[in-house]
Amino acid sequence: MEFRIDHNALTDAVAWAARVLPTRSPVPVLGGLLLEADGEVLRISGLDYEASARIEVGAETVRAGKVLVMGRRLLDVCRVLPESPVVCAVEGSRFSVTGGGARFGLSVLPLDDYPALPPLPEVLGAVDSEEFAAAVAHVTVAAGRDDTLPTLTGIRLGLDGDTMTLAATDRYRFAVRTLGWKPEAAGVTADVVVSARRLTEIARSFGRSGMVRVALDVGSAGFELAGMRTTVRLLDGRLPRHDKLFTMVDPTTAVTDRAPLVEAVKRVAVVADGDSPLHLTFSGGSVLLQAGYEDDVASQRLPAVLEGADELTVAFNPSYLMDALASFDAPVVQFRMMGPGQRAMITGRTAGDEPEGGPTHRHLLMSVKPLV
């Protein structure tokens, strides 16, 4: 096996495939990347028990063949190679990487022990890669971090006709984002849970152009774009439905600019001890942010418009509130509040009115009872 390839193309491809490699594994070959050269294509594949990745890039094949090498070591080598064309070849029991006068020899792993890459599940449709990445980022902040509750560490991927729904919750907050997608056939439906960490990595890795093909079967999800193909094992269980939880009857609403509110939360939360609450008192044309106790206190007042009450005070975990506000792109945010210690819904606005059909991005927080 021997091939020639552009340095940056090789580095980017190795880095993309190496994302799925396990940090530690009792099976040494799972730390390897499989390189297959044939014609004008180099395929690089990696997998562990949870996910797989394969990418195709252009290369000039001198001798067709394949080799399995330690993936992270190969990535380290690629990153320190000089900026010049790279020649790679199997020479006996070593894989040589040469470029710009530098030469590395890497040991090869046994191909016979390497498991077959899982096939891509059935393709159900496609979604814009940039919008998909933004939607995943909007909801992943609400996903759980506790591995003892694995389902809550995932993102719900729901498909219903031409609408895709992404949702995540850790029981204390609940984020939902809907977006359009293009199903392969009419009547496509699905409701699965994908690891939030894996889905975030996948969405970011595809970049900002093109349509991502979405594939699903009973045990895995697959995503494909421009020579990049990845699969991930689904999580067991289902996330709770948000429909009833998000229904609010006669809430008190408040609207304020998002960017100044984000900065004010950061500033006032400096004196919040641990997860002590940050209080927001809406009244008339302003909102007063307050945090801290006894000697260490902070406050800031911002313009805001309150409707449905003369005054209302709610309190939130500062980090949860910060995560929620930072997940929005809109210049204005609206709070729908049921009262102290109850649900509060945050949505974004790009203008004075809500978008037609209602907000596509919603973030529910449970407020805590303000201290008296």
CSV table of C-alpha atoms in Angstrom, one decimal, residues 55-233:
chain,number,residue,atom,x,y,z
A,55,ILE,CA,-14.5,9.6,5.6
A,56,GLU,CA,-13.4,9.7,2.0
A,57,VAL,CA,-10.8,12.1,0.6
A,58,GLY,CA,-9.0,12.5,-2.6
A,59,ALA,CA,-5.5,10.8,-2.8
A,60,GLU,CA,-3.2,9.4,-5.5
A,61,THR,CA,-2.9,5.7,-5.0
A,62,VAL,CA,0.5,4.2,-6.0
A,63,ARG,CA,-0.3,0.7,-4.6
A,64,ALA,CA,-3.8,-0.2,-3.5
A,65,GLY,CA,-4.2,-1.7,0.0
A,66,LYS,CA,-5.3,-1.1,3.6
A,67,VAL,CA,-3.6,-0.8,6.9
A,68,LEU,CA,-4.7,-0.4,10.6
A,69,VAL,CA,-2.6,2.1,12.7
A,70,MET,CA,-3.1,3.7,16.1
A,71,GLY,CA,-5.4,6.6,15.4
A,72,ARG,CA,-4.3,9.1,18.0
A,73,ARG,CA,-0.6,8.6,17.3
A,74,LEU,CA,-1.3,9.1,13.5
A,75,LEU,CA,-3.1,12.3,14.3
A,76,ASP,CA,-0.2,13.5,16.4
A,77,VAL,CA,2.1,12.8,13.5
A,78,CYS,CA,-0.1,14.6,11.0
A,79,ARG,CA,-0.2,17.7,13.2
A,80,VAL,CA,3.6,18.1,13.4
A,81,LEU,CA,4.3,17.3,9.7
A,82,PRO,CA,5.7,20.2,7.6
A,83,GLU,CA,3.2,21.9,5.2
A,84,SER,CA,4.0,19.8,2.1
A,85,PRO,CA,2.6,16.8,0.2
A,86,VAL,CA,2.7,13.6,2.2
A,87,VAL,CA,3.6,10.1,1.1
A,88,CYS,CA,2.4,7.1,3.1
A,89,ALA,CA,3.3,3.5,2.6
A,90,VAL,CA,3.3,0.1,4.3
A,91,GLU,CA,6.9,-1.1,4.5
A,92,GLY,CA,7.0,-4.6,6.1
A,93,SER,CA,5.5,-4.2,9.6
A,94,ARG,CA,5.6,-0.5,9.6
A,95,PHE,CA,3.5,2.3,8.2
A,96,SER,CA,5.7,5.2,7.0
A,97,VAL,CA,4.6,8.8,6.8
A,98,THR,CA,6.9,11.2,5.0
A,99,GLY,CA,6.6,14.9,4.2
A,100,GLY,CA,8.8,18.0,4.0
A,101,GLY,CA,11.9,16.1,4.9
A,102,ALA,CA,10.4,14.5,8.0
A,103,ARG,CA,9.8,10.8,8.2
A,104,PHE,CA,7.8,8.7,10.8
A,105,GLY,CA,7.4,4.9,11.1
A,106,LEU,CA,4.4,3.6,12.9
A,107,SER,CA,3.7,0.1,14.0
A,108,VAL,CA,0.6,-1.6,12.3
A,109,LEU,CA,-2.2,-3.4,14.1
A,110,PRO,CA,-3.6,-6.8,13.0
A,111,LEU,CA,-6.3,-6.4,10.4
A,112,ASP,CA,-7.9,-9.8,11.2
A,113,ASP,CA,-8.9,-8.6,14.7
A,114,TYR,CA,-10.6,-5.4,13.5
A,115,PRO,CA,-14.4,-5.6,13.5
A,116,ALA,CA,-16.4,-4.7,10.5
A,117,LEU,CA,-17.8,-1.1,10.3
A,118,PRO,CA,-21.5,-1.1,10.9
A,119,PRO,CA,-23.6,-0.3,7.9
A,120,LEU,CA,-25.5,3.0,7.5
A,121,PRO,CA,-29.2,2.5,8.6
A,122,GLU,CA,-32.1,3.3,6.3
A,123,VAL,CA,-31.9,6.9,5.1
A,124,LEU,CA,-35.2,8.6,6.0
A,125,GLY,CA,-34.4,12.1,4.7
A,126,ALA,CA,-32.1,15.1,4.9
A,127,VAL,CA,-31.7,18.3,6.9
A,128,ASP,CA,-29.6,21.5,6.3
A,129,SER,CA,-26.3,21.0,8.1
A,130,GLU,CA,-26.0,24.5,9.5
A,131,GLU,CA,-29.6,24.6,10.8
A,132,PHE,CA,-29.2,21.2,12.3
A,133,ALA,CA,-26.0,22.1,14.1
A,134,ALA,CA,-27.6,25.3,15.5
A,135,ALA,CA,-30.7,23.3,16.7
A,136,VAL,CA,-28.5,20.7,18.5
A,137,ALA,CA,-26.6,23.5,20.2
A,138,HIS,CA,-29.8,25.1,21.3
A,139,VAL,CA,-31.0,22.0,23.2
A,140,THR,CA,-27.9,20.2,24.4
A,141,VAL,CA,-27.4,22.7,27.3
A,142,ALA,CA,-30.4,21.1,29.0
A,143,ALA,CA,-29.2,17.5,28.6
A,144,GLY,CA,-28.2,15.6,31.8
A,145,ARG,CA,-24.6,14.9,32.8
A,146,ASP,CA,-25.4,12.0,35.2
A,147,ASP,CA,-24.4,8.8,33.6
A,148,THR,CA,-26.4,6.8,36.1
A,149,LEU,CA,-29.5,8.2,34.2
A,150,PRO,CA,-28.3,7.5,30.7
A,151,THR,CA,-31.5,8.4,28.9
A,152,LEU,CA,-31.4,11.9,30.3
A,153,THR,CA,-27.9,12.4,28.8
A,154,GLY,CA,-29.5,12.2,25.4
A,155,ILE,CA,-31.3,14.3,22.9
A,156,ARG,CA,-34.7,13.2,21.6
A,157,LEU,CA,-34.8,13.1,17.8
A,158,GLY,CA,-38.4,13.2,16.7
A,159,LEU,CA,-39.5,13.0,13.1
A,160,ASP,CA,-43.1,13.8,12.1
A,161,GLY,CA,-43.7,14.5,8.4
A,162,ASP,CA,-41.5,17.4,7.4
A,163,THR,CA,-40.9,18.5,11.0
A,164,MET,CA,-37.9,17.5,13.1
A,165,THR,CA,-38.0,18.0,16.9
A,166,LEU,CA,-34.9,18.0,19.1
A,167,ALA,CA,-35.4,18.0,22.9
A,168,ALA,CA,-33.4,17.5,26.0
A,169,THR,CA,-34.0,17.6,29.8
A,170,ASP,CA,-32.2,16.9,33.0
A,171,ARG,CA,-35.4,17.1,35.0
A,172,TYR,CA,-34.7,20.7,36.1
A,173,ARG,CA,-34.9,22.3,32.7
A,174,PHE,CA,-36.3,21.3,29.3
A,175,ALA,CA,-35.2,22.7,25.9
A,176,VAL,CA,-37.1,22.0,22.6
A,177,ARG,CA,-36.2,23.1,19.1
A,178,THR,CA,-38.2,22.3,16.0
A,179,LEU,CA,-37.0,22.7,12.4
A,180,GLY,CA,-37.9,21.7,8.9
A,181,TRP,CA,-36.3,18.8,7.1
A,182,LYS,CA,-36.9,16.9,3.8
A,183,PRO,CA,-38.2,13.3,4.3
A,184,GLU,CA,-37.5,10.7,1.6
A,185,ALA,CA,-41.2,9.7,1.7
A,186,ALA,CA,-44.5,10.9,3.1
A,187,GLY,CA,-45.5,9.9,6.5
A,188,VAL,CA,-42.0,9.4,8.0
A,189,THR,CA,-42.1,9.2,11.8
A,190,ALA,CA,-39.6,8.4,14.5
A,191,ASP,CA,-38.9,9.0,18.1
A,192,VAL,CA,-35.4,8.0,19.4
A,193,VAL,CA,-32.8,9.2,21.9
A,194,VAL,CA,-29.2,9.9,20.8
A,195,SER,CA,-26.3,10.7,23.1
A,196,ALA,CA,-26.1,14.5,23.4
A,197,ARG,CA,-22.3,14.4,23.4
A,198,ARG,CA,-22.2,12.3,20.3
A,199,LEU,CA,-24.8,14.3,18.4
A,200,THR,CA,-23.1,17.6,19.3
A,201,GLU,CA,-19.8,16.3,17.9
A,202,ILE,CA,-21.5,15.0,14.8
A,203,ALA,CA,-23.4,18.2,14.1
A,204,ARG,CA,-20.4,20.4,14.6
A,205,SER,CA,-18.1,18.2,12.4
A,206,PHE,CA,-20.2,18.5,9.3
A,207,GLY,CA,-19.5,22.2,8.9
A,208,ARG,CA,-21.8,24.8,7.5
A,209,SER,CA,-22.9,23.7,4.0
A,210,GLY,CA,-24.9,20.9,2.5
A,211,MET,CA,-27.7,18.6,3.4
A,212,VAL,CA,-27.1,15.9,6.1
A,213,ARG,CA,-28.7,12.6,5.3
A,214,VAL,CA,-30.4,11.2,8.4
A,215,ALA,CA,-30.7,7.4,8.8
A,216,LEU,CA,-32.4,5.4,11.5
A,217,ASP,CA,-33.0,1.8,12.5
A,218,VAL,CA,-34.1,0.1,15.7
A,219,GLY,CA,-30.7,0.4,17.4
A,220,SER,CA,-28.7,3.1,15.7
A,221,ALA,CA,-28.7,6.5,14.0
A,222,GLY,CA,-26.6,7.4,11.0
A,223,PHE,CA,-25.6,10.7,9.4
A,224,GLU,CA,-23.9,11.3,6.1
A,225,LEU,CA,-22.6,14.3,4.2
A,226,ALA,CA,-20.0,14.8,1.4
A,227,GLY,CA,-18.0,11.7,1.9
A,228,MET,CA,-18.4,11.7,5.7
A,229,ARG,CA,-20.5,9.0,7.3
A,230,THR,CA,-21.0,8.3,11.0
A,231,THR,CA,-23.2,6.1,13.1
A,232,VAL,CA,-24.1,6.1,16.8
A,233,ARG,CA,-25.9,3.6,19.0
